[in-house]
Amino acid sequence: MKEVWPAVVEKRRLASNALANIAQMIIGAALVFVLYLHVNSRLGAGALGVWSVVLATASASRLSDLGLSASVTRFVASFLARPEPAEAARVVETVFLTLLAVLAVFLPLLYYPLFWLLPHLFEGLHLEQARSLLPYALVSLWLAMIAAVFQSGLDGCQRMDLRAGMVVSGQGLMVGLAIWLIPEHGLIGLAWAQIGQGMFLLVAGWLLLRRTLQELSWIPRRWSWRRLRQMLAYGVNVQIAGVCMLLFDPLTKALMARFGGAEAAGYFEMANQVVLKVRSLIVAANQAVVPKVAELVEKSPEKVQGFYRQNILVLTFVAIPVFVLLYIWSGGVSWLLLGRLDPQFLLLLHVSIGAWFANLFAGPAYFANLGSGQVGWNTIAHVTMGVVNGVLGWWLGQRFGAEGVAWSYAAALVAGSWLLVFSYQRRAGIGLRHLRLEDSGWLAVTGLTAVAGGQLVWAETDDALVRFSVLIVASLLVVAAAWRHPVRGLLWHRVVPVFREAGP
């Protein structure tokens, strides 16, 4: 059998984790697409808007997480790198037991404040639906928060392949249950489907993590105040960020419902989720960096900055063609989801595409901060997003309705993201000249040209043949520009040999 060098094993593990995340996101995106088609055809966009807003407002319960779930990945990875697997297991059990107790107290207290908030967002039938869904939303979030501890533990063990397979299976279960239950039970059927998904993730996550980290007890029972104190010190910034994010996604959906109605909230949910699923294909690869950075901090801290520069280089090469293609084919997305070309949906989709494209370039800095434990700037970025979104969203929503809320959402996202990028690069002494952005110049010009052509054909012509021909040509030009990009060859020569050399 061929000898496998440790360095090759490390590269293969990182690549495998990244590919597992990408596979999870591709399959997950397809499943969500099927779910949205089913919900929209059976219940309409308004019902989807009610569910998304209720779930978003109930996400206030995530404040009781105390930032602990986000801490698990880093602490487990750090203890395994030393190596101290028993302490890594103690981290998982401590967080699980802590959240179990805290949520048992916090969730019942949250029900009535949210119950009385809903009349400010909905009225009539939509209000009745929202109130009936609230308890199911709280139970679903409780299961998701507890299950997230075990998923973070798998990430810390650098077994994202196991986590990805489990999450995809859970999503498949949810879609299957939703298709079965919605025709008879309506939105309550969708709620039960999500609860079923949460129960599956909770049980499967524990079993998979225990198989990977064998120092775990059969039943979580070991609790450590010392470990909890360490994680709280790390997680306080994450939790402050969580508070501010309540001024971001949930508040945006609430403002969308208030100023645009349940249907506009449904359109925003669909448009934003389409973009987030596409974005997650790229971010998923970066997410594999968190435990790797934590390991580098312990063993080779001098390599972290080079890791960041490579990350930005690859991200630029991937993000431009992916988001350009999504933009120019956005009309097709509208036809697939709604059965028509809807101007409001298209506007919300285009705004989300631009905002999340800008946000992508904050990913390497965000994950590097998480992996190294320097999360203060992540918190400041989230504070910026939350405040800008809260202030602008109310002001623009009153004047321009749903479109004003969408533009405030985009402005907040861009402001916080680029603050994070500039702050990280300044601390690390990384200038624009170090990032080799000139390599992407031709790709950027081609992408802008394609976006202009796509915007023109969807707005100015109803001829399907003309539209299709222009979009195909524009797509081919973008793909050709990406093919000529120097990073393509670099990736091919680096990634493929890793798997060949590490093979049996």
Coordinates of C-alpha atoms in Angstrom, one line a residue:
M1 CA 0.0 0.0 0.0
K2 CA 1.3 3.4 -0.9
E3 CA 2.5 5.5 2.0
V4 CA 0.5 8.6 2.7
W5 CA 2.4 11.6 4.0
P6 CA 0.9 13.6 6.9
A7 CA 0.8 16.8 4.9
V8 CA -1.1 15.1 2.1
V9 CA -3.5 13.6 4.6
E10 CA -4.1 17.1 6.0
K11 CA -4.7 18.6 2.6
R12 CA -7.0 15.7 1.7
R13 CA -9.0 16.1 4.9
L14 CA -9.5 19.9 4.3
A15 CA -10.5 19.3 0.6
S16 CA -12.8 16.5 1.6
N17 CA -14.5 18.7 4.2
A18 CA -14.9 21.5 1.7
L19 CA -16.4 19.1 -0.9
A20 CA -18.7 17.6 1.7
N21 CA -20.0 21.1 2.5
I22 CA -20.5 21.9 -1.1
A23 CA -22.3 18.6 -1.8
Q24 CA -24.6 19.3 1.2
M25 CA -25.4 22.7 -0.1
I26 CA -26.1 21.6 -3.6
I27 CA -28.5 18.8 -2.5
G28 CA -30.0 21.0 0.2
A29 CA -30.7 23.8 -2.3
A30 CA -32.5 21.3 -4.6
L31 CA -34.6 20.1 -1.7
V32 CA -35.5 23.6 -0.6
F33 CA -36.4 24.4 -4.2
V34 CA -38.8 21.4 -4.3
L35 CA -40.2 22.5 -0.9
Y36 CA -40.9 26.1 -2.0
L37 CA -42.5 24.9 -5.2
H38 CA -44.8 22.6 -3.2
V39 CA -45.7 25.2 -0.6
N40 CA -46.2 28.0 -3.2
S41 CA -48.5 25.8 -5.4
R42 CA -50.5 24.4 -2.4
L43 CA -50.7 27.4 -0.1
G44 CA -49.4 30.5 -1.9
A45 CA -46.6 33.0 -1.3
G46 CA -48.5 34.6 1.5
A47 CA -48.6 31.5 3.6
L48 CA -44.9 31.0 3.0
G49 CA -44.4 34.6 4.1
V50 CA -46.3 33.9 7.4
W51 CA -44.2 30.9 8.2
S52 CA -40.9 32.6 7.5
V53 CA -41.8 35.7 9.6
V54 CA -43.0 33.6 12.5
L55 CA -39.9 31.4 12.4
A56 CA -37.8 34.5 12.2
T57 CA -39.4 36.3 15.2
A58 CA -39.2 33.1 17.2
S59 CA -35.5 33.0 16.5
A60 CA -35.2 35.5 19.4
S61 CA -34.9 32.3 21.4
R62 CA -31.4 31.9 20.0
L63 CA -30.3 34.6 22.4
S64 CA -30.4 31.9 25.1
D65 CA -27.7 30.0 23.2
L66 CA -25.1 32.4 24.9
G67 CA -22.8 31.9 21.9
L68 CA -22.0 28.4 23.1
S69 CA -22.8 26.5 19.9
A70 CA -20.5 28.6 17.8
S71 CA -17.7 28.0 20.4
V72 CA -17.9 24.2 20.2
T73 CA -16.1 23.9 16.8
R74 CA -13.1 26.0 17.8
F75 CA -12.7 24.4 21.3
V76 CA -13.1 20.8 20.1
A77 CA -10.6 21.4 17.2
S78 CA -8.1 23.0 19.6
F79 CA -8.3 20.2 22.2
L80 CA -7.9 17.5 19.5
A81 CA -4.9 19.3 18.1
R82 CA -3.0 19.2 21.4
P83 CA -4.2 16.3 21.7
E84 CA -6.7 16.1 24.5
P85 CA -9.8 14.2 23.3
A86 CA -11.3 13.8 26.7
E87 CA -11.4 17.6 27.1
A88 CA -13.0 17.9 23.7
A89 CA -15.7 15.5 24.8
R90 CA -16.2 17.5 28.0
V91 CA -16.7 20.7 25.9
V92 CA -19.6 19.0 24.0
E93 CA -21.3 17.6 27.0
T94 CA -21.0 20.8 29.0
V95 CA -22.6 22.9 26.2
F96 CA -25.4 20.4 25.6
L97 CA -26.3 20.2 29.3
T98 CA -26.1 24.0 29.7
L99 CA -28.4 24.7 26.8
L100 CA -30.8 22.0 27.8
A101 CA -31.4 23.7 31.1
V102 CA -31.3 27.3 29.8
L103 CA -33.8 26.7 27.0
A104 CA -36.2 24.9 29.3
V105 CA -36.5 28.1 31.2
F106 CA -36.3 30.7 28.4
L107 CA -38.6 29.3 25.7
P108 CA -41.8 29.3 27.8
L109 CA -41.1 32.9 28.8
L110 CA -40.8 34.0 25.2
Y111 CA -44.2 32.7 24.0
Y112 CA -46.5 35.5 25.2
P113 CA -44.3 38.5 24.1
L114 CA -44.1 37.0 20.6
F115 CA -47.9 36.2 20.7
W116 CA -48.7 39.9 21.3
L117 CA -46.1 41.1 18.8
L118 CA -47.7 39.3 15.8
P119 CA -50.8 41.7 15.5
H120 CA -48.3 44.5 14.6
L121 CA -47.2 42.4 11.6
F122 CA -50.3 40.6 10.4
E123 CA -54.0 40.9 10.4
G124 CA -57.0 38.7 9.6
L125 CA -56.4 35.2 8.4
H126 CA -52.6 35.7 8.3
L127 CA -52.6 36.7 12.0
E128 CA -54.6 33.6 12.9
Q129 CA -52.2 31.4 11.0
A130 CA -49.2 33.1 12.6
R131 CA -50.4 32.7 16.1
S132 CA -51.3 29.0 15.6
L133 CA -47.8 28.4 14.2
L134 CA -45.9 30.1 17.0
P135 CA -45.6 27.1 19.5
Y136 CA -44.5 24.8 16.7
A137 CA -41.8 27.4 15.6
L138 CA -40.5 27.5 19.2
V139 CA -40.3 23.7 19.5
S140 CA -38.6 23.5 16.1
L141 CA -36.0 26.1 17.0
W142 CA -35.3 24.4 20.4
L143 CA -34.5 21.1 18.6
A144 CA -32.4 22.9 16.0
M145 CA -30.3 24.7 18.7
I146 CA -29.6 21.5 20.7
A147 CA -28.8 19.6 17.5
A148 CA -26.4 22.3 16.4
V149 CA -24.1 21.5 19.3
F150 CA -23.4 18.0 17.9
Q151 CA -23.0 19.4 14.4
S152 CA -20.5 21.9 15.6
G153 CA -18.7 19.0 17.4
L154 CA -18.4 17.1 14.1
D155 CA -17.0 20.2 12.4
G156 CA -14.5 20.5 15.2
C157 CA -13.5 16.9 14.6
Q158 CA -13.0 17.8 11.0
R159 CA -15.7 15.3 10.0
M160 CA -17.8 17.6 8.0
D161 CA -18.5 14.7 5.6
L162 CA -20.6 13.0 8.3
R163 CA -22.3 16.3 9.3
A164 CA -23.1 17.0 5.6
G165 CA -24.6 13.6 5.0
M166 CA -26.7 13.9 8.2
V167 CA -28.0 17.4 7.4
V168 CA -29.0 16.4 3.9
S169 CA -30.8 13.4 5.2
G170 CA -32.7 15.6 7.6
Q171 CA -33.6 18.0 4.8
G172 CA -34.8 15.1 2.7
L173 CA -36.9 13.9 5.6
M174 CA -38.5 17.3 6.1
V175 CA -39.4 17.7 2.4
G176 CA -40.9 14.3 2.3
L177 CA -43.0 15.0 5.5
A178 CA -44.0 18.4 4.1
I179 CA -45.3 16.9 0.8
W180 CA -47.2 14.3 2.8
L181 CA -48.6 16.6 5.5
I182 CA -49.3 19.9 3.8
P183 CA -52.3 18.8 1.6
E184 CA -54.3 17.8 4.7
H185 CA -52.9 20.1 7.5
G186 CA -51.7 23.2 5.6
L187 CA -49.1 25.3 7.3
I188 CA -49.3 23.1 10.5
G189 CA -48.1 20.3 8.3
L190 CA -45.1 22.3 7.3
A191 CA -44.4 23.0 11.0
W192 CA -44.7 19.3 11.9
A193 CA -42.3 18.5 9.1
Q194 CA -39.7 20.9 10.5
I195 CA -40.1 19.4 14.0
G196 CA -39.5 15.9 12.5
Q197 CA -36.3 17.2 10.9
G198 CA -35.1 18.6 14.3
M199 CA -35.7 15.3 16.1
F200 CA -33.8 13.4 13.5
L201 CA -30.8 15.8 13.6
L202 CA -30.7 15.6 17.4
V203 CA -30.6 11.8 17.6
A204 CA -28.4 11.2 14.5
G205 CA -26.0 14.0 15.5
W206 CA -25.3 12.5 18.9
L207 CA -24.8 9.0 17.5
L208 CA -22.4 10.2 14.8
L209 CA -20.4 12.4 17.1
R210 CA -20.1 9.7 19.7
R211 CA -18.8 7.3 17.0
T212 CA -16.2 10.0 16.0
L213 CA -15.3 11.2 19.5
Q214 CA -15.4 8.0 21.5
E215 CA -14.6 9.7 24.8
L216 CA -18.2 11.0 24.9
S217 CA -20.5 9.4 27.5
W218 CA -23.4 7.3 26.3
I219 CA -25.7 9.9 27.9
P220 CA -24.3 13.4 28.3
R221 CA -23.6 13.9 32.0
R222 CA -20.1 15.6 32.4
W223 CA -20.4 19.3 33.1
S224 CA -17.4 21.6 33.7
W225 CA -17.7 25.1 35.0
R226 CA -14.1 25.8 34.0
R227 CA -14.8 24.9 30.4
L228 CA -18.1 26.7 30.3
R229 CA -16.4 29.9 31.6
Q230 CA -13.8 29.6 28.8
M231 CA -16.4 29.2 26.2
L232 CA -18.5 32.0 27.5
A233 CA -15.6 34.4 27.4
Y234 CA -15.1 33.4 23.7
G235 CA -18.8 33.2 23.0
V236 CA -19.8 36.6 24.4
N237 CA -18.8 38.3 21.2
V238 CA -20.7 35.7 19.2
Q239 CA -23.7 36.3 21.3
I240 CA -23.6 40.1 21.0
A241 CA -23.4 39.5 17.3
G242 CA -26.5 37.2 17.6
V243 CA -28.4 40.0 19.4
C244 CA -27.5 42.4 16.6
M245 CA -28.5 39.9 13.9
L246 CA -32.0 40.0 15.4
L247 CA -32.0 43.5 14.0
F248 CA -31.1 42.0 10.7
D249 CA -32.8 38.9 9.2
P250 CA -35.8 38.6 11.6
L251 CA -36.4 42.3 11.6
T252 CA -36.2 42.5 7.9
K253 CA -38.8 39.9 7.5
A254 CA -41.0 41.6 10.1
L255 CA -40.7 45.0 8.3
M256 CA -41.3 43.3 5.0
A257 CA -44.6 41.9 6.4
R258 CA -45.6 45.2 8.0
F259 CA -44.9 47.5 5.0
G260 CA -45.3 45.1 2.1
G261 CA -47.7 42.4 3.4
A262 CA -47.5 38.7 3.8
E263 CA -47.0 38.1 0.1
A264 CA -44.0 40.5 -0.1
A265 CA -42.5 38.6 2.9
G266 CA -43.0 35.4 1.0
Y267 CA -41.3 36.8 -2.1
F268 CA -38.4 38.0 0.0
E269 CA -38.1 34.7 1.7
M270 CA -37.9 32.8 -1.7
A271 CA -35.6 35.4 -3.3
N272 CA -33.2 35.6 -0.4
Q273 CA -33.1 31.8 0.1
V274 CA -32.3 31.3 -3.6
V275 CA -29.3 33.6 -3.2
L276 CA -28.3 32.2 0.1
K277 CA -28.3 28.6 -1.2
V278 CA -26.1 29.6 -4.1
R279 CA -23.9 31.6 -1.8
S280 CA -23.7 28.7 0.6
L281 CA -22.1 26.6 -2.1
I282 CA -19.1 28.9 -1.9
V283 CA -19.2 29.6 1.8
A284 CA -19.4 25.9 2.6
A285 CA -15.9 25.4 1.3
N286 CA -14.6 28.3 3.4
Q287 CA -16.4 26.9 6.5
A288 CA -14.0 24.0 6.4
V289 CA -11.3 26.6 7.3
V290 CA -12.5 27.3 10.9
P291 CA -11.1 24.1 12.5
K292 CA -8.1 24.3 10.2
V293 CA -7.3 27.8 11.3
A294 CA -7.7 26.8 15.0
E295 CA -5.2 24.0 14.3
L296 CA -2.8 26.4 12.6
V297 CA -3.0 28.8 15.5
E298 CA -1.9 26.0 17.8
K299 CA 0.9 24.6 15.6
S300 CA 1.9 27.1 12.8
P301 CA 0.5 30.6 13.4
E302 CA 2.7 32.2 10.8
K303 CA 0.8 30.4 8.1
V304 CA -2.6 31.9 8.8
Q305 CA -2.1 35.1 6.7
G306 CA -1.0 33.1 3.7
F307 CA -4.0 30.9 4.1
Y308 CA -6.2 34.1 4.0
R309 CA -4.7 35.4 0.8
Q310 CA -5.2 32.1 -1.0
N311 CA -8.7 32.0 0.2
I312 CA -9.5 35.5 -1.3
L313 CA -7.8 34.5 -4.6
V314 CA -9.9 31.4 -5.0
L315 CA -13.1 33.2 -3.8
T316 CA -12.8 35.9 -6.4
F317 CA -12.4 33.3 -9.2
V318 CA -15.5 31.4 -8.0
A319 CA -17.8 34.1 -6.9
I320 CA -17.9 36.4 -10.0
P321 CA -19.1 33.8 -12.5
V322 CA -21.5 32.1 -10.1
F323 CA -23.3 35.3 -9.1
V324 CA -23.3 36.7 -12.6
L325 CA -24.9 33.6 -14.0
L326 CA -27.5 33.7 -11.2
Y327 CA -28.3 37.4 -12.0
I328 CA -28.7 36.9 -15.8
W329 CA -30.9 33.9 -15.3
S330 CA -33.0 35.5 -12.6
G331 CA -36.1 35.7 -14.8
G332 CA -36.0 31.9 -15.2
V333 CA -35.9 31.6 -11.4
S334 CA -39.1 33.7 -11.3
W335 CA -40.8 31.5 -13.9
L336 CA -39.8 28.3 -12.1
L337 CA -41.0 29.4 -8.6
L338 CA -44.0 31.6 -9.5
G339 CA -45.0 30.5 -13.0
R340 CA -44.6 34.1 -14.2
L341 CA -42.2 37.0 -14.5
D342 CA -43.0 39.0 -11.4
P343 CA -41.3 42.5 -11.2
Q344 CA -41.4 42.7 -7.4
F345 CA -39.8 39.2 -7.0
L346 CA -37.2 40.1 -9.6
L347 CA -36.3 43.3 -7.8
L348 CA -36.0 41.5 -4.4
L349 CA -33.9 38.8 -6.1
H350 CA -31.5 41.3 -7.7
V351 CA -31.0 43.3 -4.5
S352 CA -30.2 40.1 -2.6
I353 CA -27.8 39.0 -5.3
G354 CA -25.8 42.2 -5.1
A355 CA -25.8 42.4 -1.4
W356 CA -24.7 38.8 -0.8
F357 CA -22.1 39.0 -3.5
A358 CA -20.4 41.9 -1.6
N359 CA -20.8 39.9 1.6
L360 CA -18.9 36.9 0.3
F361 CA -15.6 38.7 0.4
A362 CA -15.9 39.1 4.2
G363 CA -16.1 35.3 4.6
P364 CA -12.3 34.6 4.8
A365 CA -11.8 37.3 7.4
Y366 CA -14.9 36.1 9.4
F367 CA -13.8 32.5 9.5
A368 CA -10.2 33.4 10.2
N369 CA -11.3 35.4 13.2
L370 CA -13.5 32.5 14.4
G371 CA -10.7 30.0 14.0
S372 CA -8.1 32.2 15.8
G373 CA -10.5 33.3 18.6
Q374 CA -10.3 37.0 17.7
V375 CA -14.0 37.5 17.2
G376 CA -14.3 41.1 18.4
W377 CA -14.4 42.5 14.9
N378 CA -17.0 40.0 13.8
T379 CA -19.2 41.4 16.6
I380 CA -18.6 45.0 15.5
A381 CA -19.5 44.0 11.9
H382 CA -22.8 42.5 13.1
V383 CA -23.5 45.5 15.3
T384 CA -23.1 47.7 12.2
M385 CA -25.4 45.5 10.1
G386 CA -28.0 45.4 12.8
V387 CA -28.1 49.1 13.5
V388 CA -28.0 50.2 9.9
N389 CA -30.7 47.7 9.0
G390 CA -33.0 48.7 11.9
V391 CA -32.8 52.5 11.3
L392 CA -32.9 52.4 7.5
G393 CA -35.4 49.6 7.3
W394 CA -38.0 51.5 9.3
W395 CA -37.4 54.8 7.5
L396 CA -37.3 53.4 3.9
G397 CA -40.1 50.9 4.6
Q398 CA -42.5 53.7 5.5
R399 CA -41.6 55.6 2.3
F400 CA -41.1 52.8 -0.3
G401 CA -42.7 49.7 1.1
A402 CA -41.1 46.3 0.6
E403 CA -38.6 47.7 -1.9
G404 CA -37.3 50.2 0.7
V405 CA -36.9 47.4 3.3
A406 CA -34.9 45.3 0.8
W407 CA -32.5 48.2 -0.1
S408 CA -31.9 48.9 3.6
Y409 CA -31.1 45.2 4.1
A410 CA -28.6 45.3 1.3
A411 CA -27.0 48.5 2.6
A412 CA -26.6 47.1 6.1
L413 CA -25.1 43.8 4.7
V414 CA -22.5 45.6 2.6
A415 CA -21.6 48.1 5.3
G416 CA -20.9 45.4 7.9
S417 CA -19.2 43.1 5.5
W418 CA -16.6 45.5 4.2
L419 CA -15.9 46.9 7.6
L420 CA -14.9 43.4 8.5
V421 CA -12.7 43.0 5.4
F422 CA -10.9 46.3 5.9
S423 CA -10.3 45.8 9.6
Y424 CA -8.9 42.3 9.2
Q425 CA -6.5 43.3 6.3
R426 CA -5.3 46.3 8.2
R427 CA -4.5 44.2 11.3
A428 CA -2.8 41.5 9.2
G429 CA -0.8 44.0 7.1
I430 CA -2.5 42.8 3.9
G431 CA -2.9 45.4 1.1
L432 CA -4.8 45.1 -2.2
R433 CA -1.5 44.4 -4.0
H434 CA -1.1 41.2 -2.0
L435 CA -4.4 39.8 -3.2
R436 CA -3.6 39.7 -6.9
L437 CA -7.0 41.1 -7.8
E438 CA -5.7 42.2 -11.2
D439 CA -5.9 38.5 -12.2
S440 CA -9.7 38.8 -12.1
G441 CA -9.9 42.0 -14.2
W442 CA -11.0 40.4 -17.4
L443 CA -13.5 38.2 -15.6
A444 CA -15.0 41.2 -13.8
V445 CA -15.4 43.2 -17.0
T446 CA -17.0 40.2 -18.8
G447 CA -19.3 39.7 -15.8
L448 CA -20.5 43.3 -15.8
T449 CA -21.2 43.1 -19.5
A450 CA -23.2 39.9 -19.1
V451 CA -25.2 41.5 -16.2
A452 CA -26.1 44.5 -18.4
G453 CA -27.2 42.2 -21.2
G454 CA -29.3 40.0 -18.9
Q455 CA -31.0 43.1 -17.4
L456 CA -31.8 44.4 -20.8
V457 CA -33.4 41.2 -22.2
W458 CA -35.6 40.6 -19.2
A459 CA -36.8 44.2 -19.1
E460 CA -37.0 45.1 -22.8
T461 CA -38.2 42.1 -24.8
D462 CA -40.9 39.4 -24.5
D463 CA -39.4 37.2 -27.3
A464 CA -38.4 33.9 -25.7
L465 CA -36.0 33.0 -28.5
V466 CA -34.2 36.4 -28.2
R467 CA -33.9 36.1 -24.5
F468 CA -32.6 32.6 -24.6
S469 CA -30.1 33.4 -27.3
V470 CA -28.7 36.4 -25.5
L471 CA -28.5 34.6 -22.2
I472 CA -26.7 31.6 -23.7
V473 CA -24.1 33.8 -25.4
A474 CA -23.6 35.8 -22.2
S475 CA -23.2 32.7 -20.1
L476 CA -20.7 31.2 -22.5
L477 CA -18.6 34.4 -22.4
V478 CA -18.6 34.3 -18.6
V479 CA -17.6 30.6 -18.6
A480 CA -14.8 31.3 -21.1
A481 CA -13.4 34.2 -19.0
A482 CA -13.4 31.9 -15.9
W483 CA -11.6 29.2 -17.9
R484 CA -8.9 31.7 -18.8
H485 CA -8.5 32.8 -15.1
P486 CA -5.1 31.7 -13.7
V487 CA -6.7 30.3 -10.6
R488 CA -8.4 27.6 -12.6
G489 CA -5.2 25.9 -13.5
L490 CA -3.8 26.4 -10.0
L491 CA -6.8 24.7 -8.5
W492 CA -6.6 21.8 -10.9
H493 CA -2.9 21.2 -10.3
R494 CA -3.2 21.4 -6.5
V495 CA -6.5 19.8 -5.6
V496 CA -6.6 16.8 -7.9
P497 CA -3.1 15.5 -7.0
V498 CA -4.0 15.6 -3.3
F499 CA -6.6 12.9 -3.8
R500 CA -4.4 10.9 -6.2
E501 CA -1.5 10.9 -3.8
A502 CA -3.6 10.0 -0.8
G503 CA -5.4 7.2 -2.5
P504 CA -4.9 3.5 -1.6

